[in-house]
Amino acid sequence: MYSFKYFSLKRHVSNYKSVSRRFAALLGFSFNGHTYMRLHKPNMVPTKRLPDALIIGVKKCGTRALLEFLRLHPDVRAAGSEVHFFDKFYHKGFEWYRDKMPPTLEGQITMEKTPSYWVTRSAPRRVYAMNPSVKLLVVVRDPVTRAISDYTQSASKRPSLPRFEDLALVNSTVNWGGVWSIVDSSWPPVRLGIYTRPLRRWLRRFPRSRILFISGERLVVDPAFEMARVQDFLGLKLVITRKTLLLQLNKGLPLSSQVGKSAHATLLRQN
């Protein structure tokens, strides 16, 4: 025990600060003037966090394959299913959304995929409210191929669905006579392929540098190239390469998407 009555006021203050610093160091604090500040330490306990990156679209372009490939990276953790927070469940609040995320360590990236965000009018504003610095991934492919894939999926569930051409085209009489078929841009599978409409909404909220467009076609013919672009965009170490993709796929990585299966076939042919 110190008997402070034997010290001058100056020595008293100096001794107090010295002892305080030693105790603060033991407790993980730093002493700065009259303020204690908690020292920043890496969080080694997995914690549920809001997403750092989102796969926001586009439907039937390869979003599932992209997520399946990203799961191979040790610093990526993704929600198990499409959460639909920004289009259907926004009223439940951010704590509800956070609870749907997987636990991550500090330094890992939390991700979520819901392709319908791309065309949801309120989604850009809502995503921005969550995090203005979030990174957005958008997979696109040839609009005709995308529309056919979309239709094929619907037709597999509804055999009575009219033919693709009967839905995608409408007859129009032109001035010089005759009946011509034109594309019906109001039909959802066609409308989804008009990428400029939703893009304008997203660019009103986010700079172009925050959005990465991924080629659905190249994800099939050269998945390693596209995944290198994705990892660079997300600030990740280059872990997912042609070698690691082939290794994991040969080990039996479950691929639920046609794009992913096609990419695997491409890698096998190139091997």
Coordinates of C-alpha atoms in Angstrom, one line a residue:
M1 CA 0.0 0.0 0.0
Y2 CA 1.2 3.5 -0.8
S3 CA 0.8 6.3 1.7
F4 CA 0.1 9.2 -0.6
K5 CA 0.4 11.8 2.2
Y6 CA 4.2 11.5 1.9
F7 CA 4.2 12.5 -1.7
S8 CA 3.9 15.8 -3.3
L9 CA 0.9 16.4 -5.5
K10 CA 3.1 16.0 -8.6
R11 CA 4.5 12.7 -7.4
H12 CA 1.0 11.6 -6.4
V13 CA -0.4 12.2 -9.9
S14 CA 2.7 10.5 -11.6
N15 CA 2.4 7.5 -9.4
Y16 CA -1.4 7.2 -10.0
K17 CA -0.8 7.3 -13.8
S18 CA 1.9 4.7 -13.6
V19 CA -0.2 2.3 -11.5
S20 CA -3.2 2.9 -13.7
R21 CA -1.3 2.1 -16.9
R22 CA -0.1 -1.2 -15.4
F23 CA -3.6 -2.2 -14.3
A24 CA -5.0 -1.0 -17.7
A25 CA -2.5 -3.2 -19.5
L26 CA -3.5 -6.2 -17.5
L27 CA -7.2 -5.6 -18.3
G28 CA -6.6 -4.9 -22.0
F29 CA -7.2 -1.1 -21.8
S30 CA -5.0 1.8 -22.7
F31 CA -4.7 5.0 -20.7
N32 CA -5.0 8.2 -22.6
G33 CA -5.2 11.3 -20.5
H34 CA -8.4 10.8 -18.4
T35 CA -9.9 8.3 -20.7
Y36 CA -9.7 4.5 -20.8
M37 CA -10.0 3.0 -24.3
R38 CA -10.5 -0.7 -24.9
L39 CA -7.6 -2.1 -26.9
H40 CA -8.6 -3.6 -30.2
K41 CA -8.1 -7.3 -30.2
P42 CA -9.0 -9.8 -33.0
N43 CA -12.3 -11.4 -32.3
M44 CA -11.6 -15.1 -32.2
V45 CA -15.2 -15.9 -31.3
P46 CA -17.5 -16.6 -34.3
T47 CA -20.1 -13.8 -34.5
K48 CA -23.1 -13.3 -36.7
R49 CA -22.7 -10.2 -38.8
L50 CA -24.6 -8.3 -41.5
P51 CA -23.3 -9.2 -45.0
D52 CA -20.2 -7.5 -46.4
A53 CA -21.1 -8.6 -49.9
L54 CA -24.3 -9.6 -51.7
I55 CA -25.0 -11.6 -54.9
I56 CA -28.0 -9.6 -56.1
G57 CA -28.7 -11.2 -59.5
V58 CA -29.5 -12.1 -62.1
K59 CA -31.9 -15.1 -62.0
K60 CA -30.9 -18.0 -64.2
C61 CA -27.5 -16.5 -65.0
G62 CA -25.3 -18.6 -62.7
T63 CA -25.7 -17.0 -59.2
R64 CA -25.9 -20.4 -57.5
A65 CA -22.7 -21.7 -59.2
L66 CA -20.9 -18.5 -58.2
L67 CA -21.9 -19.0 -54.5
E68 CA -21.0 -22.7 -54.7
F69 CA -17.5 -21.7 -55.9
L70 CA -17.1 -18.9 -53.4
R71 CA -17.9 -21.4 -50.5
L72 CA -14.5 -23.0 -51.4
H73 CA -12.7 -20.0 -50.0
P74 CA -11.8 -20.3 -46.3
D75 CA -12.5 -16.6 -45.7
V76 CA -16.1 -16.7 -47.1
R77 CA -19.2 -17.7 -45.2
A78 CA -22.6 -17.5 -46.8
A79 CA -26.2 -17.9 -45.7
G80 CA -27.5 -21.3 -46.4
S81 CA -30.5 -20.2 -48.5
E82 CA -31.9 -17.2 -50.2
V83 CA -33.0 -14.9 -47.3
H84 CA -35.2 -12.5 -49.4
F85 CA -34.7 -9.8 -46.7
F86 CA -34.6 -6.8 -49.0
D87 CA -37.6 -7.8 -51.1
K88 CA -39.9 -9.7 -48.7
F89 CA -38.9 -9.5 -45.1
Y90 CA -37.4 -6.0 -44.7
H91 CA -40.1 -5.2 -42.1
K92 CA -38.6 -7.8 -39.8
G93 CA -35.5 -5.6 -39.2
F94 CA -31.8 -5.9 -39.4
E95 CA -31.5 -8.0 -36.3
W96 CA -33.7 -10.6 -37.9
Y97 CA -31.5 -10.4 -41.0
R98 CA -28.3 -10.7 -39.0
D99 CA -29.6 -13.8 -37.2
K100 CA -30.0 -15.5 -40.6
M101 CA -26.3 -15.1 -41.3
P102 CA -23.6 -17.7 -40.4
P103 CA -21.2 -17.0 -37.6
T104 CA -17.9 -15.6 -38.9
L105 CA -14.5 -14.7 -37.5
E106 CA -13.0 -11.3 -37.8
G107 CA -11.5 -11.0 -41.3
Q108 CA -13.9 -13.4 -42.9
I109 CA -16.6 -12.1 -45.3
T110 CA -20.3 -12.7 -44.7
M111 CA -22.3 -13.2 -47.9
E112 CA -25.9 -13.7 -49.0
K113 CA -27.5 -14.5 -52.4
T114 CA -31.0 -13.5 -53.5
P115 CA -31.2 -12.9 -57.2
S116 CA -34.6 -11.1 -57.0
Y117 CA -32.9 -8.1 -55.2
W118 CA -31.7 -7.0 -58.7
V119 CA -35.2 -6.2 -59.9
T120 CA -36.7 -5.1 -56.6
R121 CA -37.2 -1.3 -56.8
S122 CA -36.7 -0.7 -53.1
A123 CA -33.7 -2.9 -52.7
P124 CA -31.0 -0.4 -53.6
R125 CA -32.2 2.0 -51.0
R126 CA -32.6 -0.7 -48.4
V127 CA -29.2 -2.2 -49.0
Y128 CA -27.6 1.2 -48.9
A129 CA -29.3 1.8 -45.5
M130 CA -27.6 -1.3 -44.2
N131 CA -24.1 -0.6 -45.5
P132 CA -23.2 2.1 -48.1
S133 CA -19.8 0.2 -48.6
V134 CA -21.3 -3.2 -49.3
K135 CA -19.9 -5.0 -52.4
L136 CA -22.4 -6.2 -55.0
L137 CA -22.0 -9.1 -57.3
V138 CA -24.2 -9.4 -60.5
V139 CA -24.0 -12.4 -62.8
V140 CA -25.3 -11.7 -66.3
R141 CA -25.5 -13.8 -69.5
D142 CA -26.9 -13.5 -73.0
P143 CA -30.5 -12.3 -72.5
V144 CA -31.9 -14.8 -75.0
T145 CA -30.1 -17.8 -73.3
R146 CA -31.3 -16.4 -69.9
A147 CA -34.9 -16.2 -71.1
I148 CA -34.9 -19.7 -72.5
S149 CA -33.4 -21.1 -69.2
D150 CA -36.0 -19.2 -67.2
Y151 CA -38.8 -20.6 -69.4
T152 CA -37.5 -24.1 -69.3
Q153 CA -37.5 -24.1 -65.5
S154 CA -41.1 -22.9 -65.5
A155 CA -42.2 -25.4 -68.2
S156 CA -40.7 -28.3 -66.2
K157 CA -43.2 -27.4 -63.4
R158 CA -46.1 -26.5 -65.7
P159 CA -46.3 -28.8 -68.7
S160 CA -49.3 -27.0 -70.0
L161 CA -47.4 -23.8 -70.4
P162 CA -47.6 -22.4 -74.0
R163 CA -44.5 -22.6 -76.3
F164 CA -41.6 -20.2 -75.7
E165 CA -42.1 -18.4 -79.0
D166 CA -45.8 -17.9 -78.3
L167 CA -45.0 -16.1 -75.0
A168 CA -41.9 -14.3 -76.1
L169 CA -43.3 -12.9 -79.4
V170 CA -46.3 -10.8 -80.2
N171 CA -47.8 -10.0 -83.6
S172 CA -47.6 -6.4 -84.8
T173 CA -49.0 -5.0 -88.1
V174 CA -46.7 -2.4 -89.6
N175 CA -47.6 0.4 -92.0
W176 CA -46.5 -1.3 -95.2
G177 CA -48.7 -4.3 -94.5
G178 CA -48.1 -7.8 -93.3
V179 CA -47.9 -9.2 -89.8
W180 CA -44.5 -9.2 -88.1
S181 CA -43.5 -10.7 -84.8
I182 CA -41.8 -8.6 -82.2
V183 CA -40.3 -9.4 -78.8
D184 CA -42.7 -8.9 -76.0
S185 CA -40.5 -7.0 -73.5
S186 CA -43.3 -7.1 -70.9
W187 CA -43.0 -10.9 -70.5
P188 CA -41.0 -11.5 -67.3
P189 CA -38.3 -13.8 -68.8
V190 CA -37.6 -11.2 -71.5
R191 CA -37.9 -8.2 -69.1
L192 CA -35.3 -9.7 -66.7
G193 CA -32.8 -9.7 -69.5
I194 CA -33.1 -5.9 -70.1
Y195 CA -30.3 -5.2 -67.6
T196 CA -30.2 -1.4 -68.0
R197 CA -33.5 -0.8 -66.2
P198 CA -32.5 -2.1 -62.8
L199 CA -28.9 -1.1 -63.2
R200 CA -29.9 2.6 -63.3
R201 CA -31.6 2.2 -59.9
W202 CA -28.5 0.6 -58.3
L203 CA -26.1 3.2 -59.8
R204 CA -28.2 5.9 -58.1
R205 CA -27.1 4.5 -54.8
F206 CA -23.8 2.8 -55.4
P207 CA -20.7 3.9 -57.4
R208 CA -19.7 1.6 -60.2
S209 CA -16.6 0.5 -58.2
R210 CA -18.9 -1.2 -55.7
I211 CA -20.5 -3.4 -58.4
L212 CA -18.8 -6.4 -60.1
F213 CA -20.4 -7.9 -63.2
I214 CA -19.6 -11.5 -63.8
S215 CA -20.1 -13.3 -67.1
G216 CA -22.3 -16.3 -66.8
E217 CA -20.8 -17.7 -70.0
R218 CA -17.2 -17.3 -68.9
L219 CA -18.1 -18.8 -65.5
V220 CA -18.7 -22.0 -67.6
V221 CA -15.8 -21.9 -70.1
D222 CA -13.2 -20.3 -67.7
P223 CA -14.4 -20.5 -64.1
A224 CA -10.9 -19.9 -62.7
F225 CA -10.6 -16.6 -64.6
E226 CA -13.9 -15.3 -63.3
M227 CA -13.3 -16.4 -59.8
A228 CA -9.9 -14.6 -59.8
R229 CA -11.8 -11.4 -60.7
V230 CA -14.3 -12.1 -57.9
Q231 CA -11.6 -12.7 -55.2
D232 CA -9.8 -9.6 -56.2
F233 CA -13.0 -7.5 -56.0
L234 CA -13.8 -8.8 -52.6
G235 CA -10.2 -8.3 -51.3
L236 CA -9.6 -12.0 -50.8
K237 CA -6.4 -14.0 -51.2
L238 CA -6.3 -15.9 -54.5
V239 CA -7.3 -19.4 -53.2
I240 CA -9.9 -20.5 -55.8
T241 CA -7.8 -21.3 -58.8
R242 CA -8.2 -23.8 -61.7
K243 CA -6.2 -26.4 -59.7
T244 CA -8.3 -26.0 -56.5
L245 CA -11.6 -25.9 -58.4
L246 CA -10.7 -29.2 -60.2
L247 CA -9.5 -30.8 -57.0
Q248 CA -12.6 -29.9 -55.0
L249 CA -14.9 -30.9 -57.9
N250 CA -13.2 -34.2 -58.3
K251 CA -13.6 -34.8 -54.6
G252 CA -17.4 -34.6 -55.1
L253 CA -18.2 -31.0 -54.4
P254 CA -22.1 -31.0 -54.7
L255 CA -23.1 -28.8 -57.6
S256 CA -26.9 -28.1 -57.7
S257 CA -26.7 -25.7 -60.6
Q258 CA -26.4 -26.5 -64.3
V259 CA -23.8 -23.7 -64.7
G260 CA -21.6 -25.3 -62.0
K261 CA -21.9 -28.7 -63.6
S262 CA -21.0 -27.3 -67.0
A263 CA -18.0 -25.5 -65.5
H264 CA -16.9 -28.8 -64.0
A265 CA -17.2 -30.5 -67.4
T266 CA -15.1 -27.7 -68.9
L267 CA -12.4 -28.1 -66.3
L268 CA -12.3 -31.9 -66.9
R269 CA -11.9 -31.4 -70.7
Q270 CA -9.1 -28.9 -70.2
N271 CA -7.2 -31.1 -67.8

